[in-house]
Amino acid sequence: MEIFDFEKTRCSFLDSISEALKLGGPPTISELLSVNNTAHLGEADKKAVWDQAFRDRFLSDSSNFSIPLFEKLLQLSLDCAVALVCSPTLPVILLTDAFDILSLEKCEEIFYMVEMKVAIWKQELFFNQCKNTLLRLCNDLLRRLSRSQNTVFCGRILLFLAKFFPFSERSGLNVVSEFNLDNLTTFGAKDESYAADISANSEKHKDAMEVEESLSSDYNLYKKFWSLQDFFRNPNQCYTKIPWKTFCLHTSDVLSAFSTIKLDERRNRSKWDEADVALNIDMNETSMNGGNVQQYFAKYLTSQNLLELQLGDSNFRRYILLQFLIMFQYLDSPVKFKHETHKLNEEQTTWVSEAIDQVYRLLKDTPPDGASFVQSIRHILKREELWSNWKNDGCPEFRPSITSSTTDNDTIKDGTNGEKKTIVVGRPRRLKRSLGDQIREASKRNKCIIGNAEMNRLWNLCPDNMAACRSKDRDFLPTLENYFEEAIEQLDPSVESQYKRVSEANFGWRALRLLARRSLHFFTHGNTPITRLPDYLETHVRKLAKDMQQSANALPNVKPEPVDDAGEVEQMEPEADPVSNNSEIEGVPEETNVKPDEMEEEESTEKKPVLCCTMDQLTRLAKQIGTNWKLLAPKLGFGPDEVEYFESETNEVEIQAKKMFQIWLENEADATPENLLYTLEGLGMLDSAQGIL
C-alpha cells in the first residue's frame, strides 16, 4: 500500500467517524460499514487505518475534552470492534490515551466507563487481547494516586480488577507468600519534654492523676509496643531463637497493658482535648455531623504523647489485636513456600495457643459489640485458612456445584397446554475433595492414603508399619534344627555326596544366610581352609549335630525344642580351636581378680564433679573482655543475627557481653569454666580470665 493511499483512506475514515459523532442519539456504524466496504485494501490494512483514524479523532478533541463526546467515541469503537471493523484492543487504547493526558480529577470522572463495561471486557473477543493493556492502565493509575488522599479511587480500581480477572488468576494471589518488607513503622526516641510535662501536671492535679498513675505508659512500653510492628511486617524472623524470645516478651507486656487499661468513658476529658489539638480535629465539623465521625489514618501515629490515648481507644486496640491473630495463624499454619526450618516446636505452639485465647478475651471485652466482633473475626480467619489451603493445592479452578430446587421425580406444569409432566432431574454432583485435603485429614488420624482402596486397607492394618514389620508373625526364618534336620540325617557315610542336601546350590545359599543369622559357628576361625561349599556346610552340620546331642544329654527327660537367637547364643559353645584354647592372647594380659565393688570405688574416685560457671564470674569476665566479646560469640554458638540483636538492645559493651554470657549459661549444658578457658586460650584472650575462672 502506498503512502498516498493510506492518507486518503485515513482521511475518508476520519470524516465518517466525525459524521457519526455529529448525529443525535447513540452513534451508529452503518455509515462506517459502507465506507469500509468501498475501501480497496486488505482486512488487516483496513483495521490499522481505522485504529489510526479513531486515535486522530480523539487527539483532535483532547485540547477541549468533553466527557459525553468521548463516551460516544468509545461506544463507536466498541461497536466497530464487535463488527470486526477495527482491532479489539482499540477501545482500551483510547482509554489509555485519555488517562495519560487527563488530570487525576478527570480520570476519576471517566473511570466509570471502564467499570460499567466490565462484562464487555470479559467477553472472549476482548479478554485475551485486552487484559494486559487494562492491567497496565490500572497499575499506572495506582502509581499516580495517593493511597491516603485518593483512597476511594484506588478502591474502585482494585474492585474493577477483582471483577475483571478470574478468581484463580495467579498474578493477583501472592502465591509464594511474600511480605511487604518496605512497610516500615518508625518511632522516635525518648521524649524528655513529655516526661517533664507529665511530672508537672501530676503536681497540679494530684487528685485527678491518682487514677491515671497506673494507666500512664513509660518509654519502655512505648518502645516494645511499636517494635512489634517489625514482627508484623516480617513474621519469618520469629522462627529464630533470639527474635522469638524478644517477640514473646514484648507481646506479653503489651497484652498485659491492654488487660490493665480498661476502656472507660469517664476518663479525664482534658487528655482527649489535648489529643484533639495534636491531631488537628475540626470540632465544628464533628458537631455538625452529629458527633459520629469515623477517623481514617493511612499510617499509625507513633508519637509517645499519643500512646496512652491510643491504648484506651477501642478501634486502635482492635487494630493491634487483629494483627496479633493474623500473625499467630501464619506462624502455626502450613504454607507451601515456607522454609523447612520455619516450624514451631511444641513449647512455642503452646505459647501461641495461650496468646490467642488471651487476645480473643481482650477483643470480647472491647466495646462496642465485642462478642459479635469476635465471632466475625473467627469466621474471617477460618476463611483465610481455607484460602491458604487452596493456594497450597496450586490454586485449582473453582467448579460451582449444580443446585436444583426440584427433587429426583418432580412434576412440572407445561406452560403451553397446561398439562403436567413428570421429569427426572439428576441430583447435583458432589465436588470431589482434593487429594491434598484427603491426605491432610488422614495424617491427623495417623492413616495413609495411597490412592487405591485395597492398598489403603493394607497400609492401615497397623498404625505403625515399621512395628508391623518387626512383629513375630512376620518372622518367616526357620530354626536351625528344622532346616538342617535332613542334612543331619544324611551324615551317614552310606549316603553318597551327590545326593546330599548340602550339595544343592539353592540349599547351600539359604544355609549360609541362616548360619549368619543364628549360628555362632559361622564366625569362629578354623585351621582348615574352605575348598568347596558342600564340604564347608557338612562341617557346620556336624557341629550342629554335636550341639544338639549335648543338649539332649543335658536334659534327657525334656524334649528338645527350637531355640531362638538369644537362647542359642547362651547355650551353644563354639568349637575349641587353637586360638580359643590359648589362655592368653598375644598383647592381651590375663584378667586379674578384681572385685566389682573395688572397681566401682576406683571409678568413683576418678570422677570429678562438673561445675558450671556462675553468673558473677561471667559478669566480671564481660567487664574484662570488653569489645572482644564479638570474637568470642561465634565460638559459643551465636550467629551474626544474634550478635546484631545484642548490639541493638543496648549501646554499652559490658551489658552486651553480659547478655551473651547469660543466654549461653542458660542454654548450654556444658557451660563449664574448663570449656570457656579452652575457648579463650584459642582466641588468645586467656589473660582476661585470670583470677576469675
Coordinates of N, CA and C in Angstrom, one line a residue, residues 111-315:
F111 N -13.7 7.2 34.9 CA -13.4 5.8 35.1 C -14.6 4.9 35.2
Y112 N -15.8 5.5 35.3 CA -17.0 4.7 35.3 C -17.2 4.0 33.9
M113 N -16.6 4.6 32.9 CA -16.6 4.0 31.5 C -15.9 2.6 31.5
V114 N -14.9 2.5 32.3 CA -14.2 1.2 32.5 C -15.0 0.3 33.4
E115 N -15.5 0.8 34.5 CA -16.2 0.0 35.4 C -17.5 -0.6 34.8
M116 N -18.3 0.2 34.1 CA -19.6 -0.2 33.6 C -19.5 -1.2 32.5
K117 N -18.4 -1.3 31.8 CA -18.2 -2.2 30.7 C -17.4 -3.4 31.1
V118 N -17.4 -3.8 32.4 CA -16.6 -5.0 32.8 C -17.1 -6.2 32.1
A119 N -18.4 -6.3 31.9 CA -19.0 -7.5 31.2 C -18.5 -7.6 29.8
I120 N -18.3 -6.4 29.1 CA -17.8 -6.4 27.7 C -16.4 -6.8 27.7
W121 N -15.6 -6.3 28.6 CA -14.1 -6.7 28.6 C -13.9 -8.2 28.9
K122 N -14.8 -8.8 29.6 CA -14.7 -10.2 29.9 C -15.1 -11.1 28.8
Q123 N -15.7 -10.6 27.7 CA -16.0 -11.4 26.5 C -14.8 -12.0 25.8
E124 N -15.0 -13.1 25.2 CA -13.9 -13.8 24.6 C -13.1 -12.9 23.5
L125 N -13.9 -12.1 22.8 CA -13.3 -11.2 21.8 C -12.3 -10.2 22.4
F126 N -12.6 -9.7 23.6 CA -11.7 -8.7 24.2 C -10.8 -9.2 25.3
F127 N -11.1 -10.2 26.0 CA -10.4 -10.5 27.3 C -8.9 -10.9 27.0
N128 N -8.7 -11.9 26.1 CA -7.3 -12.3 25.9 C -6.4 -11.2 25.3
Q129 N -7.0 -10.3 24.5 CA -6.2 -9.3 23.8 C -6.1 -8.0 24.6
C130 N -7.0 -7.8 25.5 CA -7.1 -6.5 26.3 C -6.7 -6.6 27.7
K131 N -6.5 -7.8 28.3 CA -6.3 -7.9 29.7 C -5.0 -7.3 30.2
N132 N -3.9 -7.5 29.4 CA -2.7 -6.9 29.8 C -2.7 -5.4 29.7
T133 N -3.4 -4.9 28.7 CA -3.5 -3.4 28.5 C -4.3 -2.8 29.6
L134 N -5.4 -3.4 30.0 CA -6.2 -2.9 31.1 C -5.5 -3.0 32.4
L135 N -4.7 -4.1 32.6 CA -3.9 -4.2 33.8 C -2.9 -3.1 33.9
R136 N -2.2 -2.8 32.8 CA -1.2 -1.8 32.8 C -1.8 -0.4 33.0
L137 N -3.0 -0.2 32.4 CA -3.8 1.1 32.6 C -4.1 1.3 34.1
C138 N -4.6 0.3 34.8 CA -4.9 0.4 36.2 C -3.7 0.6 37.1
N139 N -2.6 -0.2 36.8 CA -1.4 0.0 37.6 C -0.8 1.4 37.4
D140 N -0.8 1.9 36.2 CA -0.3 3.3 36.0 C -1.1 4.3 36.8
L141 N -2.5 4.1 36.9 CA -3.3 5.0 37.7 C -3.0 4.9 39.2
L142 N -2.8 3.6 39.6 CA -2.5 3.4 41.1 C -1.1 4.1 41.4
R143 N -0.2 4.0 40.5 CA 1.1 4.7 40.8 C 1.0 6.2 40.9
R144 N 0.1 6.8 40.1 CA -0.1 8.2 40.2 C -0.9 8.7 41.4
L145 N -1.7 7.8 42.0 CA -2.6 8.1 43.1 C -1.9 8.0 44.4
S146 N -2.5 8.7 45.4 CA -2.0 8.6 46.8 C -3.0 7.7 47.5
R147 N -2.5 6.7 48.2 CA -3.3 5.7 48.9 C -4.1 6.4 50.1
S148 N -3.5 7.5 50.6 CA -4.2 8.2 51.7 C -5.1 9.3 51.3
Q149 N -4.8 10.0 50.2 CA -5.7 11.1 49.7 C -6.7 10.7 48.7
N150 N -6.4 9.6 47.9 CA -7.3 9.1 46.8 C -7.7 7.7 47.2
T151 N -8.2 7.5 48.4 CA -8.5 6.2 48.8 C -9.6 5.6 48.1
V152 N -10.7 6.4 47.8 CA -11.9 5.8 47.2 C -11.6 5.4 45.7
F153 N -10.8 6.3 45.0 CA -10.5 6.0 43.7 C -9.6 4.7 43.6
C154 N -8.7 4.6 44.5 CA -7.8 3.4 44.5 C -8.7 2.1 44.7
G155 N -9.7 2.3 45.7 CA -10.5 1.1 45.9 C -11.4 0.8 44.7
R156 N -11.9 1.8 44.0 CA -12.6 1.5 42.7 C -11.8 0.7 41.7
I157 N -10.5 1.1 41.6 CA -9.6 0.4 40.6 C -9.4 -1.0 41.0
L158 N -9.2 -1.2 42.3 CA -8.9 -2.6 42.8 C -10.2 -3.5 42.7
L159 N -11.3 -2.9 42.9 CA -12.6 -3.6 42.8 C -12.8 -4.0 41.3
F160 N -12.5 -3.1 40.4 CA -12.6 -3.4 39.0 C -11.7 -4.6 38.6
L161 N -10.5 -4.6 39.0 CA -9.6 -5.7 38.7 C -10.0 -7.0 39.3
A162 N -10.6 -6.9 40.5 CA -11.2 -8.1 41.1 C -12.3 -8.7 40.3
K163 N -13.2 -7.8 39.8 CA -14.3 -8.3 38.9 C -13.9 -8.7 37.6
F164 N -12.8 -8.1 37.0 CA -12.4 -8.4 35.7 C -11.7 -9.7 35.5
F165 N -10.7 -9.9 36.4 CA -9.9 -11.1 36.3 C -10.6 -12.3 37.0
P166 N -10.4 -13.5 36.5 CA -11.0 -14.6 37.2 C -10.4 -14.8 38.6
F167 N -11.1 -15.5 39.4 CA -10.7 -15.7 40.8 C -9.4 -16.4 41.0
S168 N -9.1 -17.3 40.0 CA -7.8 -18.1 40.1 C -6.7 -17.5 39.3
E169 N -6.8 -16.2 39.0 CA -5.7 -15.5 38.3 C -4.5 -15.5 39.2
R170 N -3.4 -16.1 38.9 CA -2.2 -16.3 39.8 C -1.5 -15.0 40.0
S171 N -1.6 -14.0 39.0 CA -0.9 -12.8 39.2 C -1.3 -11.9 40.3
G172 N -2.5 -12.2 40.9 CA -3.0 -11.4 42.0 C -3.2 -12.1 43.2
L173 N -2.6 -13.3 43.4 CA -2.8 -14.1 44.5 C -1.7 -14.2 45.5
N174 N -0.5 -13.6 45.2 CA 0.6 -13.7 46.1 C 0.9 -15.2 46.5
V175 N 1.1 -16.0 45.4 CA 1.2 -17.4 45.6 C 2.4 -17.8 46.5
V176 N 3.5 -17.1 46.4 CA 4.7 -17.5 47.1 C 4.7 -16.9 48.5
S177 N 3.6 -16.2 48.9 CA 3.5 -15.7 50.3 C 4.6 -14.7 50.6
E178 N 4.8 -13.7 49.8 CA 5.8 -12.7 50.1 C 5.2 -11.6 51.0
F179 N 6.1 -10.9 51.7 CA 5.7 -9.9 52.6 C 6.2 -8.5 52.1
N180 N 5.4 -7.5 52.4 CA 5.8 -6.1 52.0 C 6.8 -5.6 53.1
L181 N 8.1 -5.9 52.8 CA 9.2 -5.6 53.8 C 9.5 -4.1 53.7
D182 N 8.9 -3.3 52.8 CA 9.2 -1.9 52.7 C 8.2 -1.1 53.6
N183 N 7.2 -1.8 54.2 CA 6.3 -1.2 55.1 C 6.9 -1.0 56.5
L184 N 7.7 0.0 56.7 CA 8.4 0.3 57.9 C 7.6 1.2 58.8
T185 N 7.6 1.0 60.1 CA 6.9 1.8 61.1 C 8.0 2.4 62.0
T186 N 8.2 3.7 61.8 CA 9.3 4.4 62.6 C 8.7 5.1 63.8
F187 N 9.4 5.0 64.9 CA 9.0 5.7 66.1 C 10.3 6.4 66.7
G188 N 10.0 7.4 67.5 CA 11.1 8.3 67.9 C 11.7 7.8 69.2
A189 N 12.8 8.6 69.6 CA 13.5 8.3 70.8 C 12.7 8.8 72.0
K190 N 13.3 8.6 73.2 CA 12.6 9.1 74.4 C 12.4 10.6 74.4
D191 N 11.1 11.0 74.7 CA 10.8 12.4 74.7 C 10.9 12.9 76.1
E192 N 12.0 13.7 76.4 CA 12.2 14.2 77.8 C 11.2 15.3 78.1
S193 N 10.8 16.1 77.1 CA 9.8 17.1 77.4 C 8.5 16.5 77.8
Y194 N 8.2 15.4 77.2 CA 6.9 14.8 77.6 C 6.9 14.3 79.0
A195 N 8.0 13.7 79.4 CA 8.1 13.2 80.8 C 8.1 14.4 81.8
A196 N 8.7 15.6 81.4 CA 8.6 16.7 82.3 C 7.2 17.3 82.4
D197 N 6.5 17.3 81.3 CA 5.1 17.8 81.4 C 4.2 16.9 82.2
I198 N 4.5 15.6 82.1 CA 3.7 14.6 83.0 C 3.9 14.9 84.4
S199 N 5.2 15.0 84.8 CA 5.5 15.3 86.2 C 5.0 16.6 86.7
A200 N 5.0 17.6 85.8 CA 4.5 18.9 86.2 C 3.0 18.9 86.4
N201 N 2.3 18.2 85.5 CA 0.8 18.1 85.6 C 0.4 17.3 86.8
S202 N 1.2 16.3 87.2 CA 0.9 15.5 88.3 C 0.9 16.3 89.6
E203 N 1.8 17.3 89.7 CA 1.8 18.1 90.9 C 0.6 19.0 91.0
K204 N 0.1 19.5 89.8 CA -1.0 20.4 89.9 C -2.3 19.6 90.1
H205 N -2.4 18.4 89.5 CA -3.7 17.7 89.6 C -3.4 16.3 90.3
K206 N -3.1 16.4 91.5 CA -2.8 15.1 92.2 C -4.0 14.2 92.3
D207 N -5.1 14.8 92.6 CA -6.3 14.0 92.8 C -6.8 13.4 91.5
A208 N -6.7 14.2 90.4 CA -7.1 13.6 89.1 C -6.1 12.6 88.6
M209 N -4.9 12.7 89.0 CA -3.9 11.8 88.4 C -3.7 10.5 89.2
E210 N -4.4 10.4 90.4 CA -4.2 9.2 91.2 C -4.8 8.0 90.4
V211 N -5.9 8.2 89.7 CA -6.4 7.1 89.0 C -5.6 6.8 87.7
E212 N -4.9 7.8 87.2 CA -4.2 7.7 85.9 C -2.8 7.2 86.1
E213 N -2.3 7.1 87.3 CA -0.9 6.7 87.5 C -0.7 5.3 87.0
S214 N -1.6 4.4 87.3 CA -1.5 3.0 86.8 C -1.7 2.9 85.3
L215 N -2.2 3.9 84.7 CA -2.5 3.9 83.2 C -1.4 4.5 82.4
S216 N -0.6 5.3 83.0 CA 0.5 6.0 82.3 C 1.5 5.0 81.7
S217 N 1.9 5.3 80.5 CA 2.8 4.4 79.8 C 4.2 5.0 79.7
D218 N 5.2 4.3 80.1 CA 6.5 4.8 80.1 C 7.2 4.5 78.8
Y219 N 8.4 4.9 78.6 CA 9.1 4.8 77.4 C 9.4 3.3 77.0
N220 N 9.6 2.5 78.0 CA 9.9 1.0 77.7 C 8.7 0.4 77.1
L221 N 7.5 0.7 77.6 CA 6.3 0.1 76.9 C 6.1 0.7 75.6
Y222 N 6.4 2.0 75.4 CA 6.3 2.6 74.1 C 7.2 2.0 73.1
K223 N 8.4 1.7 73.5 CA 9.4 1.1 72.6 C 9.0 -0.4 72.2
K224 N 8.5 -1.1 73.3 CA 8.1 -2.5 73.0 C 6.9 -2.6 72.1
F225 N 6.0 -1.6 72.4 CA 4.7 -1.6 71.6 C 5.0 -1.4 70.1
W226 N 5.7 -0.4 69.8 CA 5.9 -0.1 68.3 C 7.0 -1.0 67.7
S227 N 7.8 -1.6 68.5 CA 8.8 -2.6 67.8 C 8.1 -3.8 67.4
L228 N 6.9 -4.1 67.9 CA 6.1 -5.3 67.4 C 5.7 -5.1 66.0
Q229 N 5.6 -3.9 65.5 CA 5.2 -3.7 64.1 C 6.3 -4.3 63.1
D230 N 7.5 -4.4 63.5 CA 8.6 -5.0 62.7 C 8.3 -6.5 62.6
F231 N 7.8 -7.2 63.7 CA 7.5 -8.6 63.6 C 6.3 -8.8 62.7
F232 N 5.3 -7.9 62.8 CA 4.1 -8.0 62.0 C 4.5 -7.8 60.5
R233 N 5.5 -7.0 60.2 CA 6.0 -6.8 58.9 C 6.6 -8.0 58.3
N234 N 7.4 -8.7 59.1 CA 8.2 -9.9 58.6 C 8.1 -11.0 59.7
P235 N 7.0 -11.8 59.7 CA 6.8 -12.8 60.8 C 7.9 -13.9 60.7
N236 N 8.6 -14.0 59.6 CA 9.6 -15.1 59.5 C 10.7 -15.0 60.5
Q237 N 11.0 -13.8 61.0 CA 12.1 -13.7 61.9 C 11.8 -14.3 63.3
C238 N 10.5 -14.6 63.5 CA 10.1 -15.3 64.7 C 10.6 -16.7 64.8
Y239 N 11.0 -17.3 63.7 CA 11.5 -18.7 63.7 C 12.9 -18.8 64.1
T240 N 13.6 -17.7 64.5 CA 14.9 -17.8 65.0 C 14.9 -17.6 66.5
K241 N 15.8 -18.0 67.3 CA 15.8 -18.1 68.7 C 15.7 -16.8 69.4
I242 N 16.6 -15.9 69.1 CA 16.6 -14.6 69.9 C 15.5 -13.7 69.5
P243 N 15.1 -13.5 68.2 CA 13.9 -12.7 68.0 C 12.7 -13.3 68.5
W244 N 12.6 -14.6 68.6 CA 11.4 -15.2 69.2 C 11.2 -14.8 70.6
K245 N 12.3 -14.9 71.4 CA 12.2 -14.5 72.8 C 11.8 -13.0 72.9
T246 N 12.4 -12.2 72.1 CA 12.0 -10.8 72.1 C 10.6 -10.6 71.8
F247 N 10.1 -11.3 70.8 CA 8.7 -11.1 70.4 C 7.7 -11.6 71.6
C248 N 8.1 -12.7 72.2 CA 7.3 -13.2 73.3 C 7.2 -12.2 74.5
L249 N 8.4 -11.7 74.8 CA 8.5 -10.7 75.9 C 7.7 -9.5 75.6
H250 N 7.8 -8.9 74.4 CA 7.1 -7.7 74.1 C 5.6 -8.0 74.0
T251 N 5.2 -9.1 73.4 CA 3.8 -9.4 73.3 C 3.1 -9.6 74.7
S252 N 3.8 -10.3 75.6 CA 3.3 -10.4 76.9 C 3.1 -9.1 77.6
D253 N 4.0 -8.2 77.5 CA 3.9 -6.9 78.1 C 2.8 -6.1 77.5
V254 N 2.6 -6.1 76.2 CA 1.6 -5.3 75.5 C 0.2 -5.9 75.9
L255 N 0.1 -7.2 75.9 CA -1.2 -7.8 76.2 C -1.6 -7.5 77.7
S256 N -0.6 -7.5 78.5 CA -0.8 -7.2 79.9 C -1.2 -5.7 80.1
A257 N -0.6 -4.8 79.3 CA -1.1 -3.4 79.3 C -2.5 -3.3 78.9
F258 N -2.9 -4.0 77.8 CA -4.3 -4.0 77.4 C -5.2 -4.5 78.4
S259 N -4.8 -5.5 79.2 CA -5.6 -6.1 80.2 C -5.8 -5.1 81.4
T260 N -4.7 -4.3 81.7 CA -4.8 -3.4 82.8 C -5.6 -2.2 82.5
I261 N -5.4 -1.7 81.2 CA -6.0 -0.4 80.9 C -7.4 -0.7 80.4
K262 N -8.4 -0.5 81.2 CA -9.8 -0.8 80.8 C -10.4 0.4 80.1
L263 N -11.2 0.2 79.1 CA -11.9 1.2 78.4 C -13.0 1.8 79.2
D264 N -13.0 3.2 79.4 CA -13.9 3.8 80.3 C -14.3 5.2 79.7
E265 N -15.5 5.5 79.6 CA -16.0 6.8 79.0 C -15.7 7.9 80.0
R266 N -15.5 7.6 81.3 CA -15.4 8.6 82.3 C -14.0 9.1 82.5
R267 N -13.1 8.8 81.5 CA -11.7 9.2 81.7 C -11.6 10.7 81.6
N268 N -10.5 11.2 82.0 CA -10.3 12.7 82.1 C -10.4 13.3 80.7
R269 N -11.3 14.1 80.5 CA -11.5 14.7 79.1 C -10.4 15.7 78.7
S270 N -9.6 16.2 79.7 CA -8.6 17.1 79.3 C -7.5 16.4 78.4
K271 N -7.3 15.1 78.6 CA -6.4 14.4 77.8 C -6.9 14.2 76.4
W272 N -8.2 14.0 76.3 CA -8.8 13.9 74.9 C -8.8 15.2 74.2
D273 N -8.9 16.3 74.9 CA -8.9 17.6 74.3 C -7.5 17.9 73.8
E274 N -6.4 17.5 74.6 CA -5.1 17.6 74.1 C -4.8 16.8 72.8
A275 N -5.4 15.6 72.8 CA -5.3 14.8 71.6 C -5.9 15.4 70.4
D276 N -7.1 16.1 70.6 CA -7.8 16.7 69.5 C -6.9 17.8 68.9
V277 N -6.2 18.5 69.8 CA -5.3 19.6 69.3 C -4.1 19.0 68.5
A278 N -3.6 17.9 69.0 CA -2.4 17.2 68.4 C -2.8 16.7 67.0
L279 N -4.0 16.2 66.9 CA -4.5 15.5 65.6 C -5.2 16.5 64.7
N280 N -5.3 17.8 65.1 CA -6.0 18.8 64.3 C -7.4 18.4 63.9
I281 N -8.2 17.9 64.9 CA -9.5 17.6 64.6 C -10.4 18.8 64.6
D282 N -11.2 18.9 63.5 CA -12.1 20.0 63.4 C -13.3 19.8 64.2
M283 N -13.4 20.4 65.4 CA -14.6 20.1 66.3 C -15.9 20.6 65.8
N284 N -15.8 21.7 65.0 CA -17.0 22.3 64.4 C -17.7 21.3 63.4
E285 N -16.8 20.7 62.6 CA -17.3 19.7 61.6 C -17.9 18.5 62.4
T286 N -17.3 18.1 63.5 CA -17.7 17.0 64.2 C -19.1 17.2 64.8
S287 N -19.3 18.4 65.3 CA -20.7 18.8 65.9 C -21.7 18.9 64.8
M288 N -21.3 19.3 63.6 CA -22.3 19.4 62.5 C -22.8 18.1 62.1
N289 N -21.9 17.1 62.1 CA -22.2 15.7 61.7 C -22.8 14.9 62.8
G290 N -23.2 15.5 63.9 CA -23.8 14.8 65.0 C -22.8 14.1 65.9
G291 N -21.6 14.4 65.7 CA -20.5 13.8 66.6 C -20.1 12.4 66.2
N292 N -20.7 11.8 65.2 CA -20.3 10.5 64.7 C -19.4 10.6 63.5
V293 N -18.2 10.9 63.7 CA -17.2 11.0 62.6 C -16.2 9.9 62.8
Q294 N -16.0 9.0 61.8 CA -15.0 8.0 61.8 C -13.7 8.5 61.2
Q295 N -12.7 8.4 62.0 CA -11.4 8.8 61.6 C -10.7 7.8 60.8
Y296 N -9.9 8.2 59.8 CA -9.2 7.2 59.0 C -7.7 7.7 58.9
F297 N -6.8 6.8 59.3 CA -5.4 7.1 59.2 C -4.7 6.1 58.4
A298 N -4.0 6.5 57.3 CA -3.4 5.6 56.4 C -2.1 5.0 57.1
K299 N -1.6 5.6 58.1 CA -0.4 5.1 58.8 C -0.6 5.4 60.3
Y300 N 0.0 4.6 61.1 CA -0.1 4.8 62.6 C 0.7 6.1 62.9
L301 N 0.1 6.8 63.9 CA 0.8 7.9 64.5 C 1.6 7.4 65.7
T302 N 2.9 7.5 65.7 CA 3.7 6.8 66.7 C 4.3 7.8 67.7
S303 N 3.7 8.9 67.9 CA 4.2 9.9 68.9 C 4.0 9.3 70.3
Q304 N 5.0 9.5 71.1 CA 4.9 9.0 72.5 C 3.8 9.6 73.3
N305 N 3.5 10.9 72.9 CA 2.4 11.6 73.6 C 1.1 11.0 73.4
L306 N 0.9 10.2 72.3 CA -0.4 9.7 72.0 C -0.6 8.3 72.4
L307 N 0.4 7.6 72.9 CA 0.3 6.2 73.2 C -0.7 5.9 74.2
E308 N -0.8 6.6 75.3 CA -1.8 6.4 76.3 C -3.2 6.5 75.8
L309 N -3.4 7.5 75.0 CA -4.7 7.7 74.4 C -5.0 6.6 73.4
Q310 N -4.0 6.1 72.6 CA -4.3 5.0 71.7 C -4.6 3.7 72.4
L311 N -3.9 3.5 73.5 CA -4.2 2.2 74.3 C -5.6 2.2 74.8
G312 N -6.2 3.4 75.0 CA -7.6 3.5 75.5 C -8.6 3.6 74.5
D313 N -8.2 3.6 73.2 CA -9.1 3.7 72.1 C -9.5 2.3 71.6
S314 N -10.8 2.1 71.5 CA -11.3 0.7 71.2 C -11.0 0.3 69.7
N315 N -11.1 1.2 68.8 CA -10.7 0.9 67.4 C -9.3 0.6 67.3

